[in-house]
Coordinates of C-alpha atoms in Angstrom, one line a residue:
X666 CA 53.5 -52.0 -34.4
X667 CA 50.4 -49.4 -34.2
X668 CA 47.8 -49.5 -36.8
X669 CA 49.0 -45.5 -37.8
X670 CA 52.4 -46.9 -38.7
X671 CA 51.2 -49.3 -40.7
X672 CA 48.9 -47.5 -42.5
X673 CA 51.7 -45.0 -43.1
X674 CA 53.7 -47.3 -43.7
X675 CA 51.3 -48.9 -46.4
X676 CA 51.0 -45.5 -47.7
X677 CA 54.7 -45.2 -48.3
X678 CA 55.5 -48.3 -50.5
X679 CA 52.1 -47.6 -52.4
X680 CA 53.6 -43.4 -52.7
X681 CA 57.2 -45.4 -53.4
X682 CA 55.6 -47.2 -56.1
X683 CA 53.5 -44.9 -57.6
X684 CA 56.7 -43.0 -58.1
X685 CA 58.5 -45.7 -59.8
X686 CA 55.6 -46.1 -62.0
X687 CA 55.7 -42.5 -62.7
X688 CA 59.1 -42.1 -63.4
X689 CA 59.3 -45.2 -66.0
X690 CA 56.7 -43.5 -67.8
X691 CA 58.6 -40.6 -67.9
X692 CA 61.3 -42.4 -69.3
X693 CA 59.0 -44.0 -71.6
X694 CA 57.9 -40.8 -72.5
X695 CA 61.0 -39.2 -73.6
X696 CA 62.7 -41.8 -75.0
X697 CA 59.6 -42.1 -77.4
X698 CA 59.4 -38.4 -77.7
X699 CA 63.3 -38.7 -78.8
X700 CA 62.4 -41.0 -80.9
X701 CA 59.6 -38.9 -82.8
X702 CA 61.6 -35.8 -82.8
X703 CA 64.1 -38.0 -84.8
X704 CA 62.1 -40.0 -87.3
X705 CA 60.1 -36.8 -87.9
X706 CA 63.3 -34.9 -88.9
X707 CA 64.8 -37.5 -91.0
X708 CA 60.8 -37.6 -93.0
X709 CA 61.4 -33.7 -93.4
X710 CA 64.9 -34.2 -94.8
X711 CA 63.7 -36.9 -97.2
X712 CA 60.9 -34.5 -98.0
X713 CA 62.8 -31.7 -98.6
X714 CA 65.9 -33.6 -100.5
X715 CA 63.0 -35.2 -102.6
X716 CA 62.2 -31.6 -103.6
X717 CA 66.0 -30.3 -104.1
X718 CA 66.0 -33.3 -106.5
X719 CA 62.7 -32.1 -108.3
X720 CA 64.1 -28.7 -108.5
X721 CA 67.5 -30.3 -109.8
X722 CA 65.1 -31.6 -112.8
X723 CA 63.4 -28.5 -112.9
X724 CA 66.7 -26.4 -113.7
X725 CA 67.8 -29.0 -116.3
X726 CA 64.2 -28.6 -117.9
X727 CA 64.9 -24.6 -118.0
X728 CA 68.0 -25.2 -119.7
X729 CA 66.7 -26.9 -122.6
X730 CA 63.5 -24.4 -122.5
X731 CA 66.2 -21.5 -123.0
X732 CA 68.2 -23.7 -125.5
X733 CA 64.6 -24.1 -127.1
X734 CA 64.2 -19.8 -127.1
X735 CA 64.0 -18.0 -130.6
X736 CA 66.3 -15.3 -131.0
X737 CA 64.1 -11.9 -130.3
X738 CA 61.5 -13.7 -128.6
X739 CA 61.6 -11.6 -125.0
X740 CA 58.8 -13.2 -123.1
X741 CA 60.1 -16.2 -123.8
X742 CA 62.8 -15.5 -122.4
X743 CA 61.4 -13.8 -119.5
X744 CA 59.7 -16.7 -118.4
X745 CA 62.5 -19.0 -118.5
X746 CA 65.1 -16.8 -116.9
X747 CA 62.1 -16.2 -113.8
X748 CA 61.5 -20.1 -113.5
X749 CA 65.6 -20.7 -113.6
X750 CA 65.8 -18.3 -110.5
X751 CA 62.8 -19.7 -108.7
X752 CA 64.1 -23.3 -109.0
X753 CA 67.2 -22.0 -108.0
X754 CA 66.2 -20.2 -105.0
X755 CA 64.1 -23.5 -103.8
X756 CA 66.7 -25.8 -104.3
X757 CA 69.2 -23.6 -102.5
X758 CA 67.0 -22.7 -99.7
X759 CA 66.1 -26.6 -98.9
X760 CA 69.5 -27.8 -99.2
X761 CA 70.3 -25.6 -96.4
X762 CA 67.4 -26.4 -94.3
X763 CA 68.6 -29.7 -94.3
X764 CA 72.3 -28.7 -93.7
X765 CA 70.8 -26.5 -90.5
X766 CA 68.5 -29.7 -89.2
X767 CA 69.7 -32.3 -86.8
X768 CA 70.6 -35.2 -88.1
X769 CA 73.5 -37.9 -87.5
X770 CA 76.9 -36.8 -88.7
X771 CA 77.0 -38.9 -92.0
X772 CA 74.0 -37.7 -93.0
X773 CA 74.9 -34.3 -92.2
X774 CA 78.7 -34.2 -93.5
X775 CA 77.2 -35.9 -96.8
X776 CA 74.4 -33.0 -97.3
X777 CA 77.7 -30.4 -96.6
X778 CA 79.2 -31.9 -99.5
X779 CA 76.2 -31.8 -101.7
X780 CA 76.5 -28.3 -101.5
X781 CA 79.4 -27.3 -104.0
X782 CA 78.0 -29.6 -106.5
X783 CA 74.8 -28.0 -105.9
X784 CA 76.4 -24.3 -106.8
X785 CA 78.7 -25.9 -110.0
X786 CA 75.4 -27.3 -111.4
X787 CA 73.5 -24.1 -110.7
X788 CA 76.3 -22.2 -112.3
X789 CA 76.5 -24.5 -115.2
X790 CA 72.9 -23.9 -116.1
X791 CA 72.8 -20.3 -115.7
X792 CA 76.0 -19.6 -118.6
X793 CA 73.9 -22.1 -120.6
X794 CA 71.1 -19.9 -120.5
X795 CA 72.8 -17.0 -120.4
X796 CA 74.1 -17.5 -123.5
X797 CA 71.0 -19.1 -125.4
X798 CA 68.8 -16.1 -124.5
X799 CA 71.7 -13.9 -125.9
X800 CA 72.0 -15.6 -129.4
X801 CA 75.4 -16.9 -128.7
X802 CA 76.2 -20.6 -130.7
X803 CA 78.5 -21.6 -128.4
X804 CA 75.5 -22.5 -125.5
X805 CA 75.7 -25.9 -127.4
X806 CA 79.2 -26.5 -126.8
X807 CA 78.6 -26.3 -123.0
X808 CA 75.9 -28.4 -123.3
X809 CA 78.2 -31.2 -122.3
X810 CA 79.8 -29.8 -119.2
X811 CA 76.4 -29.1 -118.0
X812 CA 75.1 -32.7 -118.3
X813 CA 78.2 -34.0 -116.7
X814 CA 77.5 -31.7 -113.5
X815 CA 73.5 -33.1 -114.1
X816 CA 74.8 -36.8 -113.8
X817 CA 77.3 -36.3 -111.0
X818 CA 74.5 -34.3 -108.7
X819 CA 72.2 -36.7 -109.8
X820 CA 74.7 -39.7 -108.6
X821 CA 75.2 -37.9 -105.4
X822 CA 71.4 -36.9 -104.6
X823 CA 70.8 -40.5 -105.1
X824 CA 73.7 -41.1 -102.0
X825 CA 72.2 -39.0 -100.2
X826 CA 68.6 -40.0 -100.2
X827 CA 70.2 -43.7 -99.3
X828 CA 71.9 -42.1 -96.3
X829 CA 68.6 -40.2 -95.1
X830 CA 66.5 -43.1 -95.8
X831 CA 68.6 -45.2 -93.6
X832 CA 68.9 -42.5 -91.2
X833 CA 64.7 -42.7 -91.1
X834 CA 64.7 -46.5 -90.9
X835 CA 66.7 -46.2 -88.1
X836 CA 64.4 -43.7 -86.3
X837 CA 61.6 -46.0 -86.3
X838 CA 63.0 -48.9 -85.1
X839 CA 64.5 -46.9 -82.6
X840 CA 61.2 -45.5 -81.6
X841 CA 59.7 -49.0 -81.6
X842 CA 62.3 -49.9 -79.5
X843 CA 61.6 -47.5 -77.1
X844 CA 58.1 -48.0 -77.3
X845 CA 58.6 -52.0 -76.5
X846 CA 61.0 -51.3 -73.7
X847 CA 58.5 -48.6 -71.8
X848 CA 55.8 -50.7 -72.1
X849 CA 58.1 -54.2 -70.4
X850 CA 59.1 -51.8 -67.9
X851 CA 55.8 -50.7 -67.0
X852 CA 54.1 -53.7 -66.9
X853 CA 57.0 -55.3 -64.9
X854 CA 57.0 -52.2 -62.8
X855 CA 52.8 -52.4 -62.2
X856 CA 53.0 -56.6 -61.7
X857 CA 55.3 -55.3 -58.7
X858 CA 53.1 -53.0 -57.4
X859 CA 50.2 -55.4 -57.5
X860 CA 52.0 -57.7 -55.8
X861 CA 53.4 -55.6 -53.4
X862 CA 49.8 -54.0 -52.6
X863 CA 47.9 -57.1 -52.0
X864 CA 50.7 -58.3 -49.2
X865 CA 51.0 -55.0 -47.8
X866 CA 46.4 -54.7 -48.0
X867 CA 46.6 -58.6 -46.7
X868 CA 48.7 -57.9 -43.5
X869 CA 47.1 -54.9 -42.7
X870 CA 43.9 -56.5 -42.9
X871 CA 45.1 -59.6 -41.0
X872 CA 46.1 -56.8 -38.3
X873 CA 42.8 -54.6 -38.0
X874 CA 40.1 -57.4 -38.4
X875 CA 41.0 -60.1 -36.6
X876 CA 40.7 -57.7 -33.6
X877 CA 38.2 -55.9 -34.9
X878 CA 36.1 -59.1 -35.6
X879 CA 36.6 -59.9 -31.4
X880 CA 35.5 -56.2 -30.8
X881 CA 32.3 -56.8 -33.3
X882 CA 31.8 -60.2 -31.1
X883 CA 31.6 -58.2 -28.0
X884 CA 29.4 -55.1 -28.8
X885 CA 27.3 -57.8 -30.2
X886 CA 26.8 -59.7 -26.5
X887 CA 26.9 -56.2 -25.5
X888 CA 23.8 -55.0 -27.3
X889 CA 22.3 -58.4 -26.2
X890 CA 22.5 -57.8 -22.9
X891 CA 25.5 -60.1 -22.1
X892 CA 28.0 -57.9 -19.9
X893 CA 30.2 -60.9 -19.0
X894 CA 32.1 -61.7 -21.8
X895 CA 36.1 -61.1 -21.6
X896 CA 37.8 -60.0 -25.0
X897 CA 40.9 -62.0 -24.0
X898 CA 44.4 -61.0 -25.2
X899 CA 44.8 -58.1 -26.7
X900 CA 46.9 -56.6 -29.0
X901 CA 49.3 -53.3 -28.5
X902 CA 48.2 -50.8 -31.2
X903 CA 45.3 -48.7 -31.5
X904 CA 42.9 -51.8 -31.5
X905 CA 44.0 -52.6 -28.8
X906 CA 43.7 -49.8 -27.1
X907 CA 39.8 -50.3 -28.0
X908 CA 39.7 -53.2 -26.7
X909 CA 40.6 -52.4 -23.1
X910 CA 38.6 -49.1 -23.6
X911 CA 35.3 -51.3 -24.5
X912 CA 36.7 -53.9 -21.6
X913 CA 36.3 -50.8 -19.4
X914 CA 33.1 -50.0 -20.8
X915 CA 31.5 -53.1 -20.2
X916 CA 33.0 -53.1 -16.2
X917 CA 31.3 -49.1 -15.8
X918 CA 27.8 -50.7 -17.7
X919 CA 27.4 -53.7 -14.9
X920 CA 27.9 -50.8 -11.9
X921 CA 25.6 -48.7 -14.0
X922 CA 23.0 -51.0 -14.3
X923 CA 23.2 -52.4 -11.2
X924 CA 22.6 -49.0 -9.9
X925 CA 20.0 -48.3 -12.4
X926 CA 18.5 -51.2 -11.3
X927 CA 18.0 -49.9 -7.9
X928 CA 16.9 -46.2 -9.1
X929 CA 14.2 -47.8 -11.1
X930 CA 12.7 -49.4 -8.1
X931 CA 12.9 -46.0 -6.5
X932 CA 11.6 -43.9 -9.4
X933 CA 8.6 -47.0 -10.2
X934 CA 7.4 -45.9 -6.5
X935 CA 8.0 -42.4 -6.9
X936 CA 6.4 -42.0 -10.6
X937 CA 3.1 -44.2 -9.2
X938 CA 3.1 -41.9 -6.2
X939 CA 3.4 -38.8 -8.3
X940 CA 0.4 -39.8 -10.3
X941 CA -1.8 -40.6 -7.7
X942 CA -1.2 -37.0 -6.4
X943 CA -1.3 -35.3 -9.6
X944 CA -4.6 -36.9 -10.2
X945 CA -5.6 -35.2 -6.8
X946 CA -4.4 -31.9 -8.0
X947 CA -6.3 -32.4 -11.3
X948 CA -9.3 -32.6 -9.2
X949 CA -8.9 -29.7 -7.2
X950 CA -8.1 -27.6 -10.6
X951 CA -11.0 -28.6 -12.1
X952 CA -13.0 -27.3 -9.2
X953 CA -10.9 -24.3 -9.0
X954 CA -11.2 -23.8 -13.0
X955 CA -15.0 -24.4 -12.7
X956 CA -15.2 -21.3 -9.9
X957 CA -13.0 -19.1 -12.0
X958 CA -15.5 -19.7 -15.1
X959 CA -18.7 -19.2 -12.8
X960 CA -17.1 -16.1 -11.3
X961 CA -16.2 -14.6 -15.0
X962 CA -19.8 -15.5 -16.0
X963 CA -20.6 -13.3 -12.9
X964 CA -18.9 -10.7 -13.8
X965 CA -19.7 -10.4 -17.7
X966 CA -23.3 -10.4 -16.2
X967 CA -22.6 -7.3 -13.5
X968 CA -20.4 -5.8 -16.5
X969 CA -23.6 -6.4 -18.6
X970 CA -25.2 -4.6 -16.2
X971 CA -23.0 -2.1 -15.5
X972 CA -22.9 -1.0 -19.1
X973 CA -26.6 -0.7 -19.2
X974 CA -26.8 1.8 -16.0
X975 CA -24.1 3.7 -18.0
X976 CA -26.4 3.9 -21.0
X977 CA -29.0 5.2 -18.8
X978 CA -26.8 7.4 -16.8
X979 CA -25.9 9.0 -20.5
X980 CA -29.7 9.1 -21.0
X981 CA -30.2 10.8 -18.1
X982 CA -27.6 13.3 -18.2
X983 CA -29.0 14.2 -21.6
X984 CA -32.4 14.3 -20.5
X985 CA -31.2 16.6 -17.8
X986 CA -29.5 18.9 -20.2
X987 CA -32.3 19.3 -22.6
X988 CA -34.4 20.1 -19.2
X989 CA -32.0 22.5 -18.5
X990 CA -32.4 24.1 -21.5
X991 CA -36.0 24.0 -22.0
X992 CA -36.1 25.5 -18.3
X993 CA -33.5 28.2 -20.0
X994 CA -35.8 28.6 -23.2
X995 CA -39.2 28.4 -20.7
X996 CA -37.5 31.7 -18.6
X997 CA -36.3 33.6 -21.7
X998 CA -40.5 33.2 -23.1
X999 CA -42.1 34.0 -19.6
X1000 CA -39.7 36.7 -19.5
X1001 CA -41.5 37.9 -23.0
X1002 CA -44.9 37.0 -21.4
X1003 CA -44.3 39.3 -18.8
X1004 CA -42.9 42.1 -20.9
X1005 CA -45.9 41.6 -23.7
X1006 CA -48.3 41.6 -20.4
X1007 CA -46.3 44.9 -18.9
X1008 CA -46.9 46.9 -22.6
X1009 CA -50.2 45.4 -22.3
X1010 CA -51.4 46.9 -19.1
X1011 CA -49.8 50.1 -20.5
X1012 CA -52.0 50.3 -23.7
X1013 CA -54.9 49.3 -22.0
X1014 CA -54.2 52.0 -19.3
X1015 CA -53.5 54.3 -22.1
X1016 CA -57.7 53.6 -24.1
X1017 CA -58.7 53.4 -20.4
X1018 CA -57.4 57.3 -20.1
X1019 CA -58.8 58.2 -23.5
X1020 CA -61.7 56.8 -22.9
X1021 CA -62.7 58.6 -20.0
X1022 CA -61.8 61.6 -21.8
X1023 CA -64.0 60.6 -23.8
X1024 CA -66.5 60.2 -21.5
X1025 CA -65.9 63.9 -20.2
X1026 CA -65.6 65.2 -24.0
X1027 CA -69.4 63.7 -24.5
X1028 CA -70.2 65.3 -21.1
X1029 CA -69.4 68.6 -23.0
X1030 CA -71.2 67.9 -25.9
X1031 CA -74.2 66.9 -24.1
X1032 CA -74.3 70.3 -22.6
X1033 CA -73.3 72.0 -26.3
X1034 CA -76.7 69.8 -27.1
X1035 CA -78.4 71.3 -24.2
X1036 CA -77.6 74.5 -24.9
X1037 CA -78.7 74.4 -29.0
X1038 CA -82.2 72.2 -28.0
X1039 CA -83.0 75.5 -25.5
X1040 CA -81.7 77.7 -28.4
X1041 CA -84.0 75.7 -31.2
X1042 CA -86.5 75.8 -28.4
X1043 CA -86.8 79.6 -28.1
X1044 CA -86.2 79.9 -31.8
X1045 CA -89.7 77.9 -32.5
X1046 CA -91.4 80.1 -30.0
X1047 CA -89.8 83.3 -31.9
X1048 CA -91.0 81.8 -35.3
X1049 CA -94.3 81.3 -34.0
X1050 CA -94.6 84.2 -32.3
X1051 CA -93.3 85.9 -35.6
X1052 CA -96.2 83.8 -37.9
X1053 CA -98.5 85.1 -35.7
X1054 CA -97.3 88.2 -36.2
X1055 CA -97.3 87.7 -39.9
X1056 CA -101.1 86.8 -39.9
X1057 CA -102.1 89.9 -38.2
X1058 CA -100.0 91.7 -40.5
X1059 CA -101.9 89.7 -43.8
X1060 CA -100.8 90.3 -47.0
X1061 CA -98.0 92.5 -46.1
X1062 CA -96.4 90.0 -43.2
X1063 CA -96.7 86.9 -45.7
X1064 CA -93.3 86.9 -47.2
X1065 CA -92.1 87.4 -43.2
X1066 CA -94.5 84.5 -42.8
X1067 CA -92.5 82.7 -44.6
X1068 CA -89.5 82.6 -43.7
X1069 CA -91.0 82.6 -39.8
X1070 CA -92.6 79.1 -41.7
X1071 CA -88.8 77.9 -42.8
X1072 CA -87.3 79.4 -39.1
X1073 CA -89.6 77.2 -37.3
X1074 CA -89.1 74.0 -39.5
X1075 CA -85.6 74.5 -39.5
X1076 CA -85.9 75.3 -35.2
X1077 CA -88.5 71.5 -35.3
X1078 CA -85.2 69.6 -37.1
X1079 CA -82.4 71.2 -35.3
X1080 CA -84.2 70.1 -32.3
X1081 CA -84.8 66.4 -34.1
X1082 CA -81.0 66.3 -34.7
X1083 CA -80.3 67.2 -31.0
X1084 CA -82.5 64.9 -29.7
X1085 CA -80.8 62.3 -32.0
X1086 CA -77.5 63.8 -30.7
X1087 CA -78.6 63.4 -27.4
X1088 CA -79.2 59.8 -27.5
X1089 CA -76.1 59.0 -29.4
X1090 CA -73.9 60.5 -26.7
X1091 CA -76.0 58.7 -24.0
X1092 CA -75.4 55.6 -25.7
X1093 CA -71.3 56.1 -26.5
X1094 CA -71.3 57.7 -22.8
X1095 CA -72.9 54.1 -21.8
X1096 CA -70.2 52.7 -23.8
X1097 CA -67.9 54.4 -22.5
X1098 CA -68.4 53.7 -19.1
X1099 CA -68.7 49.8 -19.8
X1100 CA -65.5 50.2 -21.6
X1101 CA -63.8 51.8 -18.8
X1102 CA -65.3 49.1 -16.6
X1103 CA -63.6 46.3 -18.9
X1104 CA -60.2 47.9 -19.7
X1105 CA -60.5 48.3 -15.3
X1106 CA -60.8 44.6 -15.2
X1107 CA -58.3 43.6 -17.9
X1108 CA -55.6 45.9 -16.3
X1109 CA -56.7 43.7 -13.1
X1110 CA -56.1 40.3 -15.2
X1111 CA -53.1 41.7 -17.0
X1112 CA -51.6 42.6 -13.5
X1113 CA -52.3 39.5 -12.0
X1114 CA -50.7 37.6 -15.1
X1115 CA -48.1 39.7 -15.0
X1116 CA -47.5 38.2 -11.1
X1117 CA -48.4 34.6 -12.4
X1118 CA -45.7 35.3 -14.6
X1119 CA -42.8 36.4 -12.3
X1120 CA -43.9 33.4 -10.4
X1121 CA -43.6 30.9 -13.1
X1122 CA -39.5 32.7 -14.4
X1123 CA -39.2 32.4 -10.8
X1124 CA -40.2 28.6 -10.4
X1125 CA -38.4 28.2 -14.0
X1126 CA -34.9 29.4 -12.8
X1127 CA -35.4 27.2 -9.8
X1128 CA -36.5 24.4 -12.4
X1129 CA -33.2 25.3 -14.3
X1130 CA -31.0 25.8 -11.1
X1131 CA -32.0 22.5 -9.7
X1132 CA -31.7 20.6 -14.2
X1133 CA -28.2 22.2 -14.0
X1134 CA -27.8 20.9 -10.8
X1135 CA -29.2 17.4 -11.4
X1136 CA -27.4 17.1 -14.9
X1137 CA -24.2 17.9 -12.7
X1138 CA -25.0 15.2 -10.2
X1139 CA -25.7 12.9 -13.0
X1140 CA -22.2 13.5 -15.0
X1141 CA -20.7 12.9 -12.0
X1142 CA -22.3 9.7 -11.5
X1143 CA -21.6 8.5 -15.1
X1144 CA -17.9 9.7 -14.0
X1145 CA -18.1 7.3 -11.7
X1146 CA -20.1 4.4 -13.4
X1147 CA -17.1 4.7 -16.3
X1148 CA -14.8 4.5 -13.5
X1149 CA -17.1 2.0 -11.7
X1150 CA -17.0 0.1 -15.7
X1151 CA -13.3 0.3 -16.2
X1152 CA -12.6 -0.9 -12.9
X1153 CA -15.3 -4.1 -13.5
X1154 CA -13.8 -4.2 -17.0
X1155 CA -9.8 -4.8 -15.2
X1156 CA -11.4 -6.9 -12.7
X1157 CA -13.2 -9.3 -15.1
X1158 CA -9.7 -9.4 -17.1
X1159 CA -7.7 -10.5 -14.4
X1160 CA -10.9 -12.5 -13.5
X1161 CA -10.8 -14.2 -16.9
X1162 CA -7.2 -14.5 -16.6
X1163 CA -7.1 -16.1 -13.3
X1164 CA -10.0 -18.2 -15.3
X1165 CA -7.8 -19.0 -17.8
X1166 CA -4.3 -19.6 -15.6
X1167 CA -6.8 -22.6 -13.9
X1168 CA -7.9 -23.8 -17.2
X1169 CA -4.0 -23.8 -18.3
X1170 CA -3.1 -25.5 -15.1
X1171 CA -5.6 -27.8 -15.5
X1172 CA -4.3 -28.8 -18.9
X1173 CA -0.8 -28.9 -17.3
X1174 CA -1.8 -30.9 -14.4
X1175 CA -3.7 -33.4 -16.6
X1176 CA 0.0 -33.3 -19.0
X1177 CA 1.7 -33.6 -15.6
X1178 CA -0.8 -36.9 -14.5
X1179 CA 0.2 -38.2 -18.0
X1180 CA 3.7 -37.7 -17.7
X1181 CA 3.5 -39.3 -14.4
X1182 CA 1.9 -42.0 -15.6
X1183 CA 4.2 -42.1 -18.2
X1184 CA 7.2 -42.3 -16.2
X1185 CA 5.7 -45.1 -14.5
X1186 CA 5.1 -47.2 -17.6
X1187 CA 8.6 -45.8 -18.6
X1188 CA 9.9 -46.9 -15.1
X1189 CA 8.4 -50.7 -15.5
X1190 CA 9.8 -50.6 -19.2
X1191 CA 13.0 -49.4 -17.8
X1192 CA 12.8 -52.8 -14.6
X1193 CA 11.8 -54.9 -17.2
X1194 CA 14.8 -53.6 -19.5
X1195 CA 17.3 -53.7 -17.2
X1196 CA 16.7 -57.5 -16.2
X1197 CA 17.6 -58.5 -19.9
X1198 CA 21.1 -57.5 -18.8
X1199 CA 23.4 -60.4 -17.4
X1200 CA 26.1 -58.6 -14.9

């Protein structure tokens, strides 16, 4: 039999049990409920026949309270005839509660007959107080009747609470019963079970571990590196089944580690070989990495360099365009030279013309001068001539004397002033000429630095034709220095890339000469673990 059908099996008888167990206590349950249900009714009928008996004392109390009523007195009468129906209506209503409630059929048939009684009594009391509220004398006479009808409900309340009492007594020890039987059952019931279990848990065990114990046996050898021992006999269910599948297990190890055995001696040579070539390798890298850095240190230095001929590059194309515009501002002032030179010339042309007219208007002033000397001249002579006259003449020609006198004075300064004249115009004539000489030779200089100048805008648009020209040359080779610079700055990337791809594969290598020399340990540890196995 397989281990599943036991253990289904188990599972069954312990479901099968459970079941019983369950359903006794069901049993158990509802006979005890039963039980309750009963003894709790028959305690409400007591209770409520114990208070039809109270209001059966309490009506025979009203009917002396109204026998006790003075005639005229209304509230007395009130209170009594209020009580009488409140007792009344109690008594009535629990009498038929208890007729309506289930209880045994004595009990019940007895609490039916209670009831007529119940309504002669009630009736009884009510002409009794009918008539002592209205005055009658006769409510004495039925006072008779009406005690009669007291002592026979009385008599048979009294039967009745026997009845329900025993009806009650009999509820409890029927519950107890119930009670005692449930719990024999049960334990009966679970003693089974118990027993059952443990023989059912026993033989299952006996089946799973004795097997099991051989399999624990033989994964033990196993893990010790015995692969020879048999497990023997075996059994047909699922433990079995391990069994044969270990069995096979431990046949597929031996081939495995035999073949292992032979793969380790391959991979020992291999792994010690690998290492002895990665070691090589890690040589060569180093050498290779240690090129790469020297040739990234070259070119940071010719990038150094190359930055620096760009800064001056930058510098000289802005030297170049400041010349270039100097030159420009240089032109536009020799232009102004030459223009300030040009009105120059022109004004001093100009004073040199007025001042040879000059020259010729003191030419004609000389002769004006000439002319009044010769006139003073001839007037002195006349004013002589005329005081000589004057002399001869005496007394009469003194007066003409005179003036002859004042003629010839005036005649002496006129010719003073001419002479004074005379030499003043020589003087601004000698001027004039020396002036005319000078403004001569400083139209001479103004013309020749008005050539000097044309010359220098000349050579100064040349000067600025050939900045422009240079600053263009020199943009052109910063163009190319930037280009030059990006193209160093690419190259010493991919140069410090290539630096770094060695350093990497250096790291790997070395990783790779420790992995190789960790497979070979790993190769000897595996030699040296697969000789601990016995195939």
């Amino acid at each position: 039999m397989k281990i599943r059908t036991k253990v289904i099996g188990s599972g069954l008888v312990s479901l099968s049990f459970a079941l019983l167990l369950g359903g006794i206590g069901l049993w158990g349950y509802h006979s005890m409920t039963e039980a309750l249900v009963q003894n709790e009714t028959s305690i409400s009928a007591m209770r409520k026949h114990m208070e039809a008996d109270m209001m059966h004392d309490a009506i025979r109390a009203d009917v002396l309270a109204a026998l006790l009523v003075a005639p005229g007195d209304t509230q007395a009468a009130k209170e009594v005839t209020e009580a009488f129906d409140e007792h009344t209506q109690r008594m009535r209503k629990v009498i038929a509660e208890n007729a309506e409630a289930k209880l045994p059929g004595d009990v019940a048939k007895a609490i039916g007959e209670l009831k007529p009684q119940v309504e002669t009594y009630i009736d009884k009391a009510k002409q009794i107080i009918g008539k002592a509220l209205n005055g009658a004398q006769d409510g004495q006479a039925l006072r008779a009747e009406f005690d009669g009808a007291f002592s026979a409900l009385e008599e048979r309340n009294e039967a009745v609470s026997e009845l329900i009492e025993n009806q009650a007594q009999s509820s409890r020890e029927h519950q107890d019963h119930s009670i005692h039987t449930s719990e024999r059952w049960l334990i009966a019931t679970l003693l089974a079970t118990c027993v059952a279990l443990a023989l059912l848990s026993w033989s299952l065990l006996k089946a799973v571990l004795t097997p099991l114990n051989k399999i624990i046996l033989n994964a033990q050898a196993m893990s010790q590196g015995d692969l020879q021992r048999s497990m023997g006999a075996q059994s047909k269910d699922e433990l079995g089944q391990l069994q044969g599948v270990i069995e096979q297990m431990q046949t597929n190890l031996r081939q495995m580690i035999a073949t292992i055995r032979g793969q380790s001696d391959e991979l020992h040579g291999t792994s010690r070989h690998l290492g002895d070539t990665a070691r090589q390798i890690v040589s060569s890298a180093d050498q290779q990495a240690q090129s790469a850095t020297s040739m990234a240190a070259s070119m940071e230095q010719m990038m150094a360099n190359i930055s620096q001929i760009h800064q001056h590059a930058d510098s000289a194309r802005t030297i170049s365009a400041q010349s270039e515009h100097l030159a420009s501002s240089g032109g536009q002032v020799i232009l102004g030279v030459v223009e300030g030179m040009n009105r120059i010339a022109e004004v001093v042309n100009q004073s040199s013309s007025k001042i040879t007219a000059l020259d010729a208007s003191s030419e004609d002033i000389h002769s004006i001068i000439q002319v009044i000397k010769s006139i003073a001249e001839q007037t002195n002579l006349l004013a002589l001539n005329a005081a000589i006259e004057a002399a001869r003449a005496g007394e009469a020609g003194r007066g003409f004397a005179v003036v002859a006198d004042e003629v010839r004075n005036l005649a002496a300064r006129t010719t003073q002033s001419t002479q004074e004249i005379t030499a003043m115009i020589e003087r601004i004539q000698s001027s004039a000429r020396d002036a005319v000489a000078n403004m001569q030779a400083c139209v001479s200089r103004v013309d020749e630095g008005v050539n000097l100048a044309q010359q220098a805008g000349v050579s100064i648009s040349e000067i600025r034709t050939g900045a422009r020209h240079a600053a263009e040359v020199v943009e052109e080779i910063s163009q190319t220095i930037a280009e030059q610079s990006k193209a160093s700055d690419e190259m010493a990337q991919r140069v410090e890339s290539i630096a770094e791809q060695s350093r990497e594969n250096t790291r790997s290598i070395h990783n790779l000469t420790q992995t190789a020399d960790q497979l070979n340990n790993a190769a000897g540890s595996m030699q040296a673990s697969v000789q601990q196995f016995k195939v």
